Short mmCIF file of C-alpha atoms in Angstrom, two decimals:
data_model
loop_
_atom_site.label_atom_id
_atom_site.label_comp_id
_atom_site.label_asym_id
_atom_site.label_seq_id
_atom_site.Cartn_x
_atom_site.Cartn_y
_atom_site.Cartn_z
CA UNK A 1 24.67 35.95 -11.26
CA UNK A 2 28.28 36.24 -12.05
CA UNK A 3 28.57 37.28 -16.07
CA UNK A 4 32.18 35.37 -16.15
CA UNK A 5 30.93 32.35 -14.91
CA UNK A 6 30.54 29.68 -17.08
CA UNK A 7 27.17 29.36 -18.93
CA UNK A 8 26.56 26.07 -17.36
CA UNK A 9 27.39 27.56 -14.00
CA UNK A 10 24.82 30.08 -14.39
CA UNK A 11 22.17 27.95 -15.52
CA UNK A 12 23.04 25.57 -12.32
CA UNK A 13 22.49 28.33 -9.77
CA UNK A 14 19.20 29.65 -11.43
CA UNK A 15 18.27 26.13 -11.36
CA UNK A 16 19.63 25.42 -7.47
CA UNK A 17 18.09 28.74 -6.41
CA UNK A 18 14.56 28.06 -7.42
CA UNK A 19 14.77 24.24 -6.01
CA UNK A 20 15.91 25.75 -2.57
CA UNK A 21 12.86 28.52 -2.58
CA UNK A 22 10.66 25.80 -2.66
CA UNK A 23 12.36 22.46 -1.67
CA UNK A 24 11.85 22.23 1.95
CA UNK A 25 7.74 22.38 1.69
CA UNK A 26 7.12 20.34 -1.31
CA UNK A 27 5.30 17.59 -0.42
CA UNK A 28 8.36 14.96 -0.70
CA UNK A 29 10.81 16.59 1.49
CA UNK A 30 8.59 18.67 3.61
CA UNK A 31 5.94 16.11 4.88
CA UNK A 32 7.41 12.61 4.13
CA UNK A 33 11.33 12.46 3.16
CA UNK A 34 12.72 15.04 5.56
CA UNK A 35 10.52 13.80 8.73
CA UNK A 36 11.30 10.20 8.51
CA UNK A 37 14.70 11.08 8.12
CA UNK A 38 15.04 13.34 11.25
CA UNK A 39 13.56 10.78 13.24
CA UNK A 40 16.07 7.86 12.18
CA UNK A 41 18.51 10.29 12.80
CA UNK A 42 17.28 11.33 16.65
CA UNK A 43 19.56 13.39 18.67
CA UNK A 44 22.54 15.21 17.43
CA UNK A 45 23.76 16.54 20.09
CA UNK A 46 27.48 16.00 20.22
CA UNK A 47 29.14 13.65 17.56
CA UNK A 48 30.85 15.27 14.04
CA UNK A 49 28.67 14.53 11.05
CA UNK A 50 28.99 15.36 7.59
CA UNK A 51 26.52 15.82 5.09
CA UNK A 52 27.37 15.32 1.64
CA UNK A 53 24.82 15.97 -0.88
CA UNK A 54 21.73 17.19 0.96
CA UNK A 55 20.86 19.88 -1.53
CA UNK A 56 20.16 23.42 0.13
CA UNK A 57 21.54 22.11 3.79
CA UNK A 58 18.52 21.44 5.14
CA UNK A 59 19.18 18.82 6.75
CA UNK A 60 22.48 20.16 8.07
CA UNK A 61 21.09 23.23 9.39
CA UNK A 62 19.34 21.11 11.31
CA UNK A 63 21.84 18.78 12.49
CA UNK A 64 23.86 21.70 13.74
CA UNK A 65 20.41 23.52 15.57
CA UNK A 66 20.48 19.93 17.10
CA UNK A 67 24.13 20.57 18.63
CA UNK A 68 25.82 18.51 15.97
#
């Protein structure tokens, strides 16, 4: 945590820290939200994609294992 950083900035990253610990297998994401949305998306193998707002980068971490 960085002691100049704005209180609010601190509190975001304590905040963003503990959702991405545990994000990926809560039942929402893990099992329903991230599956169906992998499977819409098929392959990525080859065009540019950008992925605005996906909290941790889940889903772009995956798009780019995928050859994105």
């Amino acid at each position: 945590m960085n002691n100049n950083a704005p209180i609010a900035l601190n509190a975001y990253e304590t905040l963003a820290e503990a959702y991405a610990a545990k994000a990926e297998t809560k039942a929402e994401n893990g099992y329903n939200e991230h599956p169906a949305i992998r499977s819409v998306i098929g392959s990525a193998r080859g065009p540019r994609v950008l992925d605005a707002g996906s909290g941790p980068g889940f889903l772009s971490r995956d798009l780019l294992e995928g050859g994105a």
